[in-house]
Structures are given as C-alpha cells and as structure tokens.
Coordinates of C-alpha atoms in Angstrom, one line a residue:
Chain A
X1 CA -12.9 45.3 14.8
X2 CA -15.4 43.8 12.8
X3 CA -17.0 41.1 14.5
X4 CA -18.7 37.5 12.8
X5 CA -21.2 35.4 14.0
X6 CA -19.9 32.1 12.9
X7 CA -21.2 29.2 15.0
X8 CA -22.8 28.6 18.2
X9 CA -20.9 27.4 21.5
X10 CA -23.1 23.6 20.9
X11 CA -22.1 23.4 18.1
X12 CA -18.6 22.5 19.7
X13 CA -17.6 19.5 21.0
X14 CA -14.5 18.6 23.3
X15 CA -13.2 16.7 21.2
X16 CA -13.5 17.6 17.9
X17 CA -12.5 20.4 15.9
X18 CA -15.3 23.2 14.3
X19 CA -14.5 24.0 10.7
X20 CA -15.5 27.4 9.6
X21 CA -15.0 30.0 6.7
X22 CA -15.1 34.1 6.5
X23 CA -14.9 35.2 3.3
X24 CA -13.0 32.3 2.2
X25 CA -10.6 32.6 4.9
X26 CA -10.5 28.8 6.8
X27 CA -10.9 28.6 10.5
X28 CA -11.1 25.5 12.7
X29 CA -13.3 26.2 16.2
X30 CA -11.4 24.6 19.3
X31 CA -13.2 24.0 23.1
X32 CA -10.5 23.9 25.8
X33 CA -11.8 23.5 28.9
X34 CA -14.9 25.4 28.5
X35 CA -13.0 27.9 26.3
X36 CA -12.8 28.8 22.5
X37 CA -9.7 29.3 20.4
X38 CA -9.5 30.0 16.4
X39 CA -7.1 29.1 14.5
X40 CA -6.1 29.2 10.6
X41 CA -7.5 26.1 9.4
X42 CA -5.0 25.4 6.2
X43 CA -2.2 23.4 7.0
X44 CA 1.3 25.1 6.4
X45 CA 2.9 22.0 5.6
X46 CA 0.0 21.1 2.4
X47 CA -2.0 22.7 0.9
X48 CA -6.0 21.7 1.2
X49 CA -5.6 20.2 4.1
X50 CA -7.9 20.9 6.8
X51 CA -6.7 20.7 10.3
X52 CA -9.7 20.8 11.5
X53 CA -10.0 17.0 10.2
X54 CA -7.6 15.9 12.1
X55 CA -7.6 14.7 16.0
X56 CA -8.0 17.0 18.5
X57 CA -6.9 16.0 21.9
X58 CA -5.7 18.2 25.0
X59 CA -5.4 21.3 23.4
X60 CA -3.7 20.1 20.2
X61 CA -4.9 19.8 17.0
X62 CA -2.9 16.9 14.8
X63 CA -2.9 17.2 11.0
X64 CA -4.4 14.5 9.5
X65 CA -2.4 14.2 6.8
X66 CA 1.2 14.3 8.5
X67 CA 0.8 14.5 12.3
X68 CA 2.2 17.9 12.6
X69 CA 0.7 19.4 15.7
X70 CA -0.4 22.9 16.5
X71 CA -1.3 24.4 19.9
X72 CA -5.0 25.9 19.5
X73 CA -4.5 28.4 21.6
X74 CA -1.8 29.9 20.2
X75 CA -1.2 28.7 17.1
X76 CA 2.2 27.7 16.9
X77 CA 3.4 24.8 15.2
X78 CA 4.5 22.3 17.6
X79 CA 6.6 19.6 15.0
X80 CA 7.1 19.2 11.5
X81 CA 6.8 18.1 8.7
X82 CA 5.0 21.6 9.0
X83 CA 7.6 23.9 10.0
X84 CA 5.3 27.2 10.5
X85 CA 2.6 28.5 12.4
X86 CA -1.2 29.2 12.0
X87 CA -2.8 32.7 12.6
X88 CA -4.8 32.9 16.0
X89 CA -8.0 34.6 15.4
X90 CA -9.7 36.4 18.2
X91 CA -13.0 35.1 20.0
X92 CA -15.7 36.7 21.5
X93 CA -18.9 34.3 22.8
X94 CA -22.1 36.1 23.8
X95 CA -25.1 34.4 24.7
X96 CA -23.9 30.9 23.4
X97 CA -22.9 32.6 19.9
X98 CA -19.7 32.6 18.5
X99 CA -18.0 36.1 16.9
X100 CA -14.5 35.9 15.5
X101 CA -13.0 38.8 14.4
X102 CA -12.7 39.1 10.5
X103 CA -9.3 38.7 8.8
X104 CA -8.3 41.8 8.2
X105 CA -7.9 42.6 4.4
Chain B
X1 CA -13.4 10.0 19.4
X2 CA -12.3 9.9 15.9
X3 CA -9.9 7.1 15.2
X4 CA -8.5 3.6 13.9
X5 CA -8.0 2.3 17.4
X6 CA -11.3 0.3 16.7
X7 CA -9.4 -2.0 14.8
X8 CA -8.9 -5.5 16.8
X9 CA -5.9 -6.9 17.8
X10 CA -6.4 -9.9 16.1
X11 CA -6.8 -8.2 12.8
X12 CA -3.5 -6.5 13.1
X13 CA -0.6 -8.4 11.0
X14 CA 2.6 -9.8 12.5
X15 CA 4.9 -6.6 13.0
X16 CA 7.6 -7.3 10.1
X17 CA 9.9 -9.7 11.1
X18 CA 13.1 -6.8 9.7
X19 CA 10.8 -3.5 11.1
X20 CA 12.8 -1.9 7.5
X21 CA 16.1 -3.0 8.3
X22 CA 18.3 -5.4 6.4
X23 CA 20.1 -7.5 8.7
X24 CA 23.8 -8.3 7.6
X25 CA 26.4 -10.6 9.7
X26 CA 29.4 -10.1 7.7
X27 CA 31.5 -12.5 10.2
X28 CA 29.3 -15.6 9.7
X29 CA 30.6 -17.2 5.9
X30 CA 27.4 -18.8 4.7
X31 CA 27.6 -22.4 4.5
X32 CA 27.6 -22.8 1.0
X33 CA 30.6 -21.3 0.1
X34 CA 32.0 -24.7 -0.6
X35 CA 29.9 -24.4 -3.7
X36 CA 32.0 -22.0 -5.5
X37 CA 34.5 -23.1 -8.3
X38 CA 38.0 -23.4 -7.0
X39 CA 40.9 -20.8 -6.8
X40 CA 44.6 -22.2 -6.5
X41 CA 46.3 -21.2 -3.2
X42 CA 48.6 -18.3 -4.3
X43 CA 48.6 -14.5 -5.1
X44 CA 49.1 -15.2 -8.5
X45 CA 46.5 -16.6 -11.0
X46 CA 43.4 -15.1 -10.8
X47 CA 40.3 -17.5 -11.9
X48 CA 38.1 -15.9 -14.5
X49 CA 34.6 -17.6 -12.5
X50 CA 34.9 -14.3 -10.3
X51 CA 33.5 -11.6 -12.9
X52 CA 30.4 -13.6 -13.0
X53 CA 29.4 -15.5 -10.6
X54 CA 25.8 -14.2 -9.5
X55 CA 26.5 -15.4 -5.8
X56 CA 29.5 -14.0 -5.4
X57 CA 28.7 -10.7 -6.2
X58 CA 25.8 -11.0 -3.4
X59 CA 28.4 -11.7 -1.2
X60 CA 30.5 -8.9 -2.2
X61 CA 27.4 -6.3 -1.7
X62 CA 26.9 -7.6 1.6
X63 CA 30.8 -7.9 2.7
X64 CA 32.1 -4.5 1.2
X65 CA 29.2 -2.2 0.9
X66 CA 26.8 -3.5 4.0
X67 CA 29.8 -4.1 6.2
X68 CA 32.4 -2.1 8.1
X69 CA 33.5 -0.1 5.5
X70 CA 33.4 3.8 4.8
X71 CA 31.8 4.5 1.4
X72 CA 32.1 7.7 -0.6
X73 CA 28.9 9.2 -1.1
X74 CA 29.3 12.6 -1.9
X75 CA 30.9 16.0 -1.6
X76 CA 29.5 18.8 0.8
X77 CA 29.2 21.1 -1.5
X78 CA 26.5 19.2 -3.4
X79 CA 24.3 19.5 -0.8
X80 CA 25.1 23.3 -0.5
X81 CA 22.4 24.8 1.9
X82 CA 20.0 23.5 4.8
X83 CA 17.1 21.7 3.2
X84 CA 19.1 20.1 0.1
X85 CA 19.8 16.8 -1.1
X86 CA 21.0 14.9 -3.9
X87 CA 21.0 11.0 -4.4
X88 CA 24.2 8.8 -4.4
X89 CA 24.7 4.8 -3.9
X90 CA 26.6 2.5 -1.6
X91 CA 27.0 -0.6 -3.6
X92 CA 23.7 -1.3 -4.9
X93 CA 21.7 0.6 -2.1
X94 CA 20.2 3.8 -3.4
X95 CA 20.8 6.7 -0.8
X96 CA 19.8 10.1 -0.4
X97 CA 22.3 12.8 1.1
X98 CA 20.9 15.6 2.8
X99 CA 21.7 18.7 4.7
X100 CA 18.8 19.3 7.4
X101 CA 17.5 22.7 8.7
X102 CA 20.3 22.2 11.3
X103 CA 23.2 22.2 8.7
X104 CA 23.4 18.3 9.5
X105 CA 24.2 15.6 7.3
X106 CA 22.6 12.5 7.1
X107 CA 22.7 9.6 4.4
X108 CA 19.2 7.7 4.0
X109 CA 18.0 4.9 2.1
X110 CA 15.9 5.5 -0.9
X111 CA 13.4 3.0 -0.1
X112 CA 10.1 4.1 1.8
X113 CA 9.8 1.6 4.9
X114 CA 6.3 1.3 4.0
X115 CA 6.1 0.0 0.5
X116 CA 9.4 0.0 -0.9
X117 CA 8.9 2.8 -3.1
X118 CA 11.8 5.3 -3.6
X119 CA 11.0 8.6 -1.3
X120 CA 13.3 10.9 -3.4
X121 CA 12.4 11.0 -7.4
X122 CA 15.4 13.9 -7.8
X123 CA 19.0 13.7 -8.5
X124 CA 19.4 17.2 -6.5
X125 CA 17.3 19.8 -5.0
X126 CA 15.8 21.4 -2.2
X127 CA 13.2 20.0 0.5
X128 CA 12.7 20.1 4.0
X129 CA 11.1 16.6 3.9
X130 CA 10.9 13.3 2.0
X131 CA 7.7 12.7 0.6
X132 CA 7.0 9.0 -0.6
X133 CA 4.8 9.4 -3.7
X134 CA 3.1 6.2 -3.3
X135 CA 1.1 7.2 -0.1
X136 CA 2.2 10.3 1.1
X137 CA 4.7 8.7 4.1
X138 CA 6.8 11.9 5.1
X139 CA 10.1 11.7 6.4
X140 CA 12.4 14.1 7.8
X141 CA 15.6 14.8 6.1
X142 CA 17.3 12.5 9.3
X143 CA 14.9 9.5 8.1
X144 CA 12.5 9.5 11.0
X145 CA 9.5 9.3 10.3
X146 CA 7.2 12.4 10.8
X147 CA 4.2 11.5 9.2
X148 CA 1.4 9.4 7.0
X149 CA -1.8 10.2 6.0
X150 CA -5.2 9.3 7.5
X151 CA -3.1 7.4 10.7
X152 CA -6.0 7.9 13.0
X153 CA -8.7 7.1 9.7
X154 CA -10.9 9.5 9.0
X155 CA -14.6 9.7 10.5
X156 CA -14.0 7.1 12.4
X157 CA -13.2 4.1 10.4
X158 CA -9.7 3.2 9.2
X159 CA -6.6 4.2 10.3
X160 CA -3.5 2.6 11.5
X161 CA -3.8 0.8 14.5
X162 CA -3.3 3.0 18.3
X163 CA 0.2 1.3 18.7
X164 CA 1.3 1.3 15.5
X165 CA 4.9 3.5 16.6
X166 CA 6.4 5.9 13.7
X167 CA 9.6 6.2 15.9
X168 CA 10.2 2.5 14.9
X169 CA 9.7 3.0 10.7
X170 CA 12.2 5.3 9.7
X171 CA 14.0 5.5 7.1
X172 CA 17.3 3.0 7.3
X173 CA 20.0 5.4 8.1
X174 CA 24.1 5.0 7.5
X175 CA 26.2 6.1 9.8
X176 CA 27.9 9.6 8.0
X177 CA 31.5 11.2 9.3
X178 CA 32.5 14.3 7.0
X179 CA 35.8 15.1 6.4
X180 CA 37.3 17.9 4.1
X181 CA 34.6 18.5 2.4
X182 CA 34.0 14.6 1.5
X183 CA 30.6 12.9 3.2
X184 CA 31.3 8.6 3.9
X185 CA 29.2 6.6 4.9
X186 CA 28.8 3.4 6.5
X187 CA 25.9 1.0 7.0
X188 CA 28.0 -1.9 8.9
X189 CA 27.0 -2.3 12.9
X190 CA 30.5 -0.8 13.9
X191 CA 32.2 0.3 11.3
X192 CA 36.1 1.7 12.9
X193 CA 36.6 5.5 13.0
X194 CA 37.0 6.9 8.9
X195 CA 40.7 8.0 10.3
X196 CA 41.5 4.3 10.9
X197 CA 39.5 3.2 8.0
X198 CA 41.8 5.4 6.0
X199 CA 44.8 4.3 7.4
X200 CA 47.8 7.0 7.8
X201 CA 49.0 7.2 4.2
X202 CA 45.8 7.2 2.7
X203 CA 45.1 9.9 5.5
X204 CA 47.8 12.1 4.6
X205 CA 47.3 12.2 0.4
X206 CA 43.1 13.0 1.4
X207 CA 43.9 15.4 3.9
X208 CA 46.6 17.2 1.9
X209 CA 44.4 18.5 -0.4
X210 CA 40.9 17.9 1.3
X211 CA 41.8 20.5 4.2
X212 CA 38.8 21.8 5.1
X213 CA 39.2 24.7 1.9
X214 CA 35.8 24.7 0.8
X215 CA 35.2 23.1 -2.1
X216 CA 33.0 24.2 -5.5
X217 CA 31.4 21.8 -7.2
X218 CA 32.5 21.9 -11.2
X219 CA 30.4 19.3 -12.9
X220 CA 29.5 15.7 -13.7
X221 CA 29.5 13.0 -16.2
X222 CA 28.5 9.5 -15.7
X223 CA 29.0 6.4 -17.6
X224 CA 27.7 3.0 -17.5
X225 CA 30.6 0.6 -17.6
X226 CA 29.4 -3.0 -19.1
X227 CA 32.4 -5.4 -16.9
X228 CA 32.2 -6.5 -13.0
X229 CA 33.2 -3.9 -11.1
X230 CA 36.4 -5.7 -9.3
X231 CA 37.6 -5.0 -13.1
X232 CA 37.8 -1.6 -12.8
X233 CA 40.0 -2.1 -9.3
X234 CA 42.1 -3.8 -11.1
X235 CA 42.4 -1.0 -13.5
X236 CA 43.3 1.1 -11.0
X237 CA 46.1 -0.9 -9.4
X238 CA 47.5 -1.9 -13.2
X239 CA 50.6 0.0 -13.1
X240 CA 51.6 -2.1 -16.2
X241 CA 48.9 -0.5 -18.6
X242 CA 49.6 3.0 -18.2
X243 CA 52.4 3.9 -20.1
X244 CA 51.2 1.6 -23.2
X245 CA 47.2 1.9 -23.0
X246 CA 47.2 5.6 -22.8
X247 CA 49.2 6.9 -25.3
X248 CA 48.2 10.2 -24.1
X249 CA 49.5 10.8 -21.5
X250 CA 52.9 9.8 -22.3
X251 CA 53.1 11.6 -25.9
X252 CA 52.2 14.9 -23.9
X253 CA 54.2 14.1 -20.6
X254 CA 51.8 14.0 -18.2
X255 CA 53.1 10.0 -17.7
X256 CA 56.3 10.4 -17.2
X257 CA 58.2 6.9 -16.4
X258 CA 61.1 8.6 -15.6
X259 CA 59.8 10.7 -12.5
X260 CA 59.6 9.4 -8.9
X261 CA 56.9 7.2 -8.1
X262 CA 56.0 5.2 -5.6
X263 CA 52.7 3.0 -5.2
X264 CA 51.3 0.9 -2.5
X265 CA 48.4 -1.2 -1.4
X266 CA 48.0 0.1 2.2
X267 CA 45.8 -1.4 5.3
X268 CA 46.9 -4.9 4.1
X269 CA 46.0 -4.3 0.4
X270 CA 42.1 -2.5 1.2
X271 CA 43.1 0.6 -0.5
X272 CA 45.6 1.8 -3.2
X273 CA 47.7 4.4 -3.6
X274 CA 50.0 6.3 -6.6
X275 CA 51.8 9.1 -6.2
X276 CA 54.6 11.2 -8.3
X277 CA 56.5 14.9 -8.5
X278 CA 55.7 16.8 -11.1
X279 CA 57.1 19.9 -11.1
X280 CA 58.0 22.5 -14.4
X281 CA 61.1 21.0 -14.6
X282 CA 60.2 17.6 -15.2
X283 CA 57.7 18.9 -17.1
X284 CA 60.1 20.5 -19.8
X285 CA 63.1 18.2 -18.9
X286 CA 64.1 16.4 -22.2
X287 CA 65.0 12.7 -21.5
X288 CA 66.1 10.4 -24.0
X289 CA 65.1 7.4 -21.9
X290 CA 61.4 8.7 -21.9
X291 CA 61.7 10.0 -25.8
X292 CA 62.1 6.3 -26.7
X293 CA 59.8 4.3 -24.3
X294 CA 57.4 6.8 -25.0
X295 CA 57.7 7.2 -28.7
X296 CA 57.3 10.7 -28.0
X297 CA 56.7 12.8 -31.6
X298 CA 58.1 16.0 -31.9
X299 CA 55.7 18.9 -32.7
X300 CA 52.7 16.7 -31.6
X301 CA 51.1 19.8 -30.3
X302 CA 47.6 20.7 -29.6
X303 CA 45.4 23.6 -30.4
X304 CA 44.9 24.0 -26.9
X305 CA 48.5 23.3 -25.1
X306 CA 47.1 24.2 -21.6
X307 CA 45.2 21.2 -21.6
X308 CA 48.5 19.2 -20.9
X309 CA 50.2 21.5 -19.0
X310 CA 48.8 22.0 -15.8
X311 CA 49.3 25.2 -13.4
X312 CA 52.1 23.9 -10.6
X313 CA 49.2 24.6 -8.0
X314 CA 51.0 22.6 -4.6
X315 CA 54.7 23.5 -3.7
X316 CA 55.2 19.8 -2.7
X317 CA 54.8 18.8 -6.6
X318 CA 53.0 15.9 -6.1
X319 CA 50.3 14.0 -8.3
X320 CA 48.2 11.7 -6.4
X321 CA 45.5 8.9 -6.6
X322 CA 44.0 7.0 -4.4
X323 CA 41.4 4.5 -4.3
X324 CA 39.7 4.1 -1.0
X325 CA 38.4 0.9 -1.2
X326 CA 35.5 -0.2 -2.3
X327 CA 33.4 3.0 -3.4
X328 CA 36.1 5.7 -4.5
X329 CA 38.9 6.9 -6.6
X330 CA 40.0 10.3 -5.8
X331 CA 42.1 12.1 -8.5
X332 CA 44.3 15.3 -7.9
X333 CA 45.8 15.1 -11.3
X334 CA 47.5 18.1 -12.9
X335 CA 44.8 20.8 -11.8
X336 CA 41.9 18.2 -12.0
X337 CA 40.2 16.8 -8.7
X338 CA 38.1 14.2 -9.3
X339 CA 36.0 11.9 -7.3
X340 CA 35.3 8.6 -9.4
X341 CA 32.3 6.8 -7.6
X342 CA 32.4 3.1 -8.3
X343 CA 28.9 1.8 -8.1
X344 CA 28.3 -1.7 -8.9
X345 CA 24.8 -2.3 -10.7
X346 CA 24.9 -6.0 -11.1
X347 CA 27.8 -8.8 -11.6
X348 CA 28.7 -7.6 -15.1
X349 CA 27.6 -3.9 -15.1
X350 CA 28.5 -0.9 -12.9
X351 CA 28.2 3.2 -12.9
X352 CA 31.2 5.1 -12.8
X353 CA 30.2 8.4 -11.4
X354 CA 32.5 11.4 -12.1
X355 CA 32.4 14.4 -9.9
X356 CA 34.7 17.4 -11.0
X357 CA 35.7 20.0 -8.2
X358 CA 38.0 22.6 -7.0
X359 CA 38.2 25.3 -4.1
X360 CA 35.7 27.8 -3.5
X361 CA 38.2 30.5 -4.0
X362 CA 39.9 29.1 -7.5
X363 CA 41.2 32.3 -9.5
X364 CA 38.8 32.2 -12.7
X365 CA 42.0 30.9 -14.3
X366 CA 42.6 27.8 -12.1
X367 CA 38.8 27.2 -12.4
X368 CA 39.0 27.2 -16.3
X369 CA 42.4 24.9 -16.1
X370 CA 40.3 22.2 -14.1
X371 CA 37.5 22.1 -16.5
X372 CA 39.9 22.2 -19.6
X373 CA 41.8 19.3 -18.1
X374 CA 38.4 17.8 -17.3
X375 CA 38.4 17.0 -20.3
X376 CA 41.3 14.2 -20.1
X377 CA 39.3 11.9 -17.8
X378 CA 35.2 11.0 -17.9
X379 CA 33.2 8.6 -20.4
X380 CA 34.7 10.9 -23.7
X381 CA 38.0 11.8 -22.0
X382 CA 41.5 11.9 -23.8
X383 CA 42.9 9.3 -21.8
X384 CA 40.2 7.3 -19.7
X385 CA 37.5 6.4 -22.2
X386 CA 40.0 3.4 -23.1
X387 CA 39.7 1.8 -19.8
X388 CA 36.1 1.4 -20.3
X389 CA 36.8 0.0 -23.8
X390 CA 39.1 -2.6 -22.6
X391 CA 37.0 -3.9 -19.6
X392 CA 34.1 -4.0 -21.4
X393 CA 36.0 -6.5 -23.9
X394 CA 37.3 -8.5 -21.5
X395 CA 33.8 -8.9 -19.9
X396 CA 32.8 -10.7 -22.6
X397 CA 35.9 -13.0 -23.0
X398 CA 35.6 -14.1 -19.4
X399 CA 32.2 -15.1 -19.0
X400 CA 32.6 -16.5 -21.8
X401 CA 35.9 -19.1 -20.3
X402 CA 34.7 -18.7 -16.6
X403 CA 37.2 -21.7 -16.2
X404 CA 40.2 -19.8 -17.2
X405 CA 43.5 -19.1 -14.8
X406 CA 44.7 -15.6 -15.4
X407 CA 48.4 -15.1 -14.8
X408 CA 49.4 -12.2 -12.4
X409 CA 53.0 -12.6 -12.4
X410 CA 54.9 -9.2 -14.0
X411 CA 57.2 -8.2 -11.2
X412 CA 57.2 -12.1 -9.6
X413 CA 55.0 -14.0 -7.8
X414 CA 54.9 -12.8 -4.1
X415 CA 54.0 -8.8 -3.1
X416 CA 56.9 -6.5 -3.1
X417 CA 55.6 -3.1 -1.9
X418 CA 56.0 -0.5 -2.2
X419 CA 56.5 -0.4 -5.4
X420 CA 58.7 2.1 -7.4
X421 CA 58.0 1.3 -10.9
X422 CA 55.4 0.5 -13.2
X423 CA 56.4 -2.5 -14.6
X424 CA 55.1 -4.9 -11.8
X425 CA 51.4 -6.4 -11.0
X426 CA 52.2 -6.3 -7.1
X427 CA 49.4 -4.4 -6.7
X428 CA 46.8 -6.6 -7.9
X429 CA 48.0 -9.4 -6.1
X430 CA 48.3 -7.8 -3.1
X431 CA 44.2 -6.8 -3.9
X432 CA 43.4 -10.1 -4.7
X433 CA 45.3 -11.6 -1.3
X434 CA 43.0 -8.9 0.7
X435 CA 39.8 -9.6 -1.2
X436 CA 39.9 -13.4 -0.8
X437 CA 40.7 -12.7 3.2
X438 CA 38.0 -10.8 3.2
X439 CA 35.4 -12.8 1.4
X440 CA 36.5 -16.0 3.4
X441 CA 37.6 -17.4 -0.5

C-alpha cells in the first residue's frame, strides 16, 4: 500500500463532488454522512467527462453529461447510458488529511 | 447546490402542445375532401388526378402508414446481435430498428424529440445508445430517453428546468410484433393483432416459408423509382403484363401460363396474393400451347442455365408472392426470397428497397442458386428493371392529363376472385374498391 495525501477533509463539501488526480489517474472525493468514498472519476459512458462535475445528491453522483448515476461508495453504475462501473479507491483520513491509496500500476 | 432549478417559472415555455408525438385520427375524413376532383362510382375507371395530387398523398401517409396497419420494416437477421441497428421507413417516417442488450426489438423514429435532428446517421451497426449529434440527447435503443447534457447547468447557471421530465421526451416508438424472422411495425393507436392483419391466406404463404428457420441475410440493392407509389401496387396486382412485359421469364419458363395459378386480393382487397406449382416436370414439360403464346425460341440458352432453373427446394411445389399491403412484397420465387420494401418518398417518387435472404443453414449450393437468381429481380435485374421503366413513363403521361379516365375492364367490370388466369384486371379493381373505402374517396 502506498498511501497519497490528496486533499483535506474541508476541502469537501456535502454536496459537491472533490476532483482529484494521482499520477494522472482521475478521482472524484465524495462526503456521505461524515464519511469519504473515492471513486474513478472518468465516465464509462464518454470519455473526458468528469463525474465529479456532475450533481451529487444522497450518495449518488449523476453524470453531467447523460445522467447515468453511480453509487460513491461502491462504484457501481446504477443506469445507463453508461453501462459499467467505476473503480473504488480506498480512503484513509488522519488528522483532517485525506490519503487514497495509489492505483496500482 | 448546483443547478438550473433557479430558472423561474415564468421563463419556462409552454410544454409542446404534441410533447414529440404526431397525433393521427385516421377515422375523422377531413372536411375538405369535397375538394378533390371527381372519381365515377364504379370499380372500373381509374382517374389519372390520383398519381399527383399533393393532398392526397398526405392522406395516404397518414391513412396507411400512421394508421392501423402492420408495416414491414425489416428482417431479424439484420439486426443480428444485442446492441445493433439498422434504419428502415414506414411511409415517409424514418425509423431505426434495434435489438437492445435484452435481445429486444424495438422500432424508433429517427427524429430526436428535441430538435428534430436524426439520432441515427448509419444505415447498420452496432451501439448501445442513440446519440443525437446536434446536442448530445442520448436515447436508449427502446427510445426512452436516458440522457442530455448539462440538464442541471453547470456551476450553477443554466440547465433545464427541475421539472423538466425525460420520461415524457422519448423517442416516438411503433408498436413491433416479430414473426418468422420478419419485424412489423405499426404506429396506429390499435392496430389489430399482425395474425389478423395478415388474414389466414396471407398467414399461411408467410408462415410457410417464414417458420421460424433462421434466416441469413444475402444482400441488398435499392432503387429510386420516379412514379406514385400506388403505381407500383398496381404492378403487382397486373396479372395482364406478365406474360408480355417480361419476356424473360416466359422465353426461359419460369412464367409458365399453362401451370396452375390462382390469385386473390384477400381481407377485402388490402393485400394480394399469386401463387403457382412449379415442379421439374413442368419445368421440362413441352407444351405447344405455351411454345406459341410464349414465342418460346429454341436453343435460347444461357451461359449460365442455373440461373433459370431453380433447385425444387419445397415438396409442395409452390411459387408464391405476396404483397402485404401497404409496405411489402415478399418473393419466394424459384430459390430467391425477397423482401421488396415499398417506401413512398413524395407523390411522384418512391424507394424500392430489395432485401435478398435465405436460411441460416443453406448448403453453399442453395446459397449460390439464391444469389445467381438474384440476379433476375433488383434495379439491373433480368426481368424487373422493366417495371421501373414503364412506371416511370407513365408518371410522366399522367400528370401530364390528370383529367384522364383509365379503363380497368380486362376480365369485366365487377371483381371475380379468385382469379385463375392472367388475363383479367380483377385484381386492381378489387385494390382500387378497397383503397377508395379506405380513404373515404
């Protein structure tokens, strides 16, 4: 495990997805009730497009481009036009920082 | 919060009167019908007026193609796998036909509910969504609509309004039975189930040979034909023409006027139907009637004999074609199947759509015989590239003298059907009693 600082917990808002990059590798920040979720950032259904952008309500990030949904916590693609999920990254938060751990390869 | 919901009600348009769907009340005649030139009260004469008349053809869209009628749109083996599609027409509607992740067919309208634009930009191919160019509007391959870009803005500003509801912009869908590998469609309001559409003979010649074998697609050609496209019905219910126009046939016996036939208008003159044996022997049987009406010449052979002399493929013997009024004229012709797609452009142009098939699990043999004989029918065929001439003659002729009183009247004046010989014009009186009951003319 290799862990990255890559934002601080104020950083976050309820409502509001965080967009962040390892190495190139896109990651959109989520607060659910207090806790954080990461999740691939790149939209299956088109490329560029940052879900992170979209509106984040309830757990549930909305593409801004299409309205495909994907649950933050897990990931999964919840209707198309998308029809595949996003990688979950995992989290660690110490002292209001924010580690993810890094894509492997 | 992000969003377009900042947008006031007051700034929000009227919601479109037809929320994307054309409206069509095929019982209600409009009221100025009066307006069109007159037609005498018989089977028999048949005013020129109807090949051009800009109004009637409207009606005609909206009667036969919007209403309660099936329309041939395509063959299931076009759209091969989940996720594929190909574009066909009902009348003048574009459509697209595709097979969803599900293995489900649906038929859509090519015409984004947004801006009008076509969605689909492909004749075939693969996708697991429409994607209007214009603005990105994603549909899935049912027509609902999944998605648009930037609905809720972006930073705050712009965006569709919070009630605007994608479940009520969809794409305008038809109403889709498949049957034997054929996919019909239907965008009337209650259009009666395809079996009673059909009727039970037209049932019986589709279903014969459109059992459920899976089909292969074998190839296309398409050809613009420059007449109304009520000529070309006629063409198909002109028993009189075919042993003179298409010398072809007769000079290598694959018309034979001295085999059983029998033809018929069935479901009160909708659809039509011809059908004969033709079996080896009548193939090779020497008749002295047919040498002289057909001014058969001896040694008249061809490089390529197999063309003309098909593989005896069902053990009934029987040659059929059918028109299944208004969209379709199915072939099963010596080893050829064919699927003629009548598509009317405008009131003096249509598409004649050829689609060439056989079964999945032809011999290489039988699959070479259908695309040699292929070669009789389509835009450059032996025989049916004459039809095309003629009509598009006439087309010219009639608009010309819209005022003109064709006479029907080989074989008499009133319908005799069935018929069982070629020499009669029952058929096309019997069309043109069920088309002016159905157009309220």
């Amino acid at each position: 495990m290799a862990w990255r600082k890559v934002a601080s917990k104020d950083d976050l808002k309820s409502d509001e997805g965080f967009p962040v990059q390892i190495d190139g590798c896109r990651i959109g920040l989520y607060l659910v009730d207090g806790e954080v979720f990461a999740i691939g950032d790149n939209c299956p259904h088109q490329a560029g497009v940052l879900l992170s952008e979209g509106w984040f309500e309830e757990g549930v990030i909305e593409c801004p481009m299409h309205q495909s949904r994907f649950d933050v916590r897990t990931g999964n693609c919840l209707n198309p036009p998308a029809l595949e999920d996003v990688p979950r990254f995992e989290i660690r938060v110490e002292g209001g920082d924010i580690f993810v751990d890094e894509p492997a390869g | 919060m992000r969003g377009g919901q900042l947008l006031a009600a007051s700034l929000v348009p009227t919601p479109y009167l037809t929320r994307g769907m054309i409206m069509t009340n095929v019982d209600t005649k409009p009221s100025n019908y009066s307006t069109f030139p007159s037609w005498p009260e018989n089977n028999h004469e048949i005013p020129t007026w109807i090949y051009s008349n800009e109004q009637l053809f409207d009606r005609e869209m909206e009667v036969f193609f919007g209403g309660n009628t099936w329309n041939y749109v395509g063959l299931e083996c076009e759209v091969p796998e989940p996720n594929s599609f190909k574009r066909s027409w009902i009348g003048t509607t574009q459509v697209v036909v595709t097979r969803d992740a599900g293995n489900q067919i649906h038929v859509v309208e090519n015409r984004c509910t947004h801006r009008g634009t076509p969605v689909c930009w492909k004749q075939r191919g693969d996708a697991s969504s429409l994607v209007c160019p214009y603005h990105q509007w994603t549909f899935g391959l049912d027509g609902k609509l999944l998605g648009l870009p930037f609905i809720r803005g972006a930073f705050g500003k712009g965006g569709m309004p919070k009630d605007f509801d994608k479940s009520s912009h969809g794409l305008r869908a038809a109403k889709v039975v498949v049957r034997g590998g054929g996919i019909w469609a239907s965008f009337g309001e209650s259009p009666p189930p395809l079996e009673d559409y059909f009727g039970p003979e037209i049932l019986s010649l589709y279903d014969r040979f459109l059992n459920g074998r899976p089909l292969k697609l074998l190839g296309y050609s398409r050809q613009i034909l420059p007449n109304n496209w009520k000529l070309y019905h006629e063409n198909l219910r002109d028993l009189y023409h075919a042993a003179i126009l298409h010398t072809f046939l007769v000079t290598y016996g694959l018309y034979r006027a001295d085999v059983e036939h029998l033809n018929d208008t069935p479901e009160n003159g909708r659809h039509e139907y011809g059908k004969s044996i033709f079996s080896k022997k009548t193939r090779d049987q020497v008749n002295e009637a047919v040498h002289e009406m057909t001014l058969r010449r001896e040694g008249q052979i061809l490089n390529e004999m197999s063309m003309v002399e098909p593989e005896i493929e069902f053990d009934d013997g029987l040659t059929s074609n059918f028109n299944v009024f208004p969209s379709v004229h199915i072939q099963q012709h010596g080893n050829i199947f064919s699927m003629r797609h009548i598509i009317p452009k405008d009131v003096r142009s249509m598409e004649l759509a050829w689609t060439q098939f056989g079964y999945a699990d032809d011999s290489s043999e039988l699959e070479m015989a259908r695309l040699k004989q292929a070669n009789l029918v389509g835009p450059a065929g032996y025989i049916s590239a004459e039809d095309g001439e003629v009509l598009a003659l006439i087309q010219t002729n009639v608009e010309r003298h819209p005022d003109v009183l064709q006479p029907l009247e080989m074989g008499g004046r009133d319908i005799n059907l069935p018929s069982d010989n070629m020499l009669n014009e029952d058929l096309l009186r019997s069309f043109y009693r069920f088309y002016r009951r159905e157009m309220g003319l």
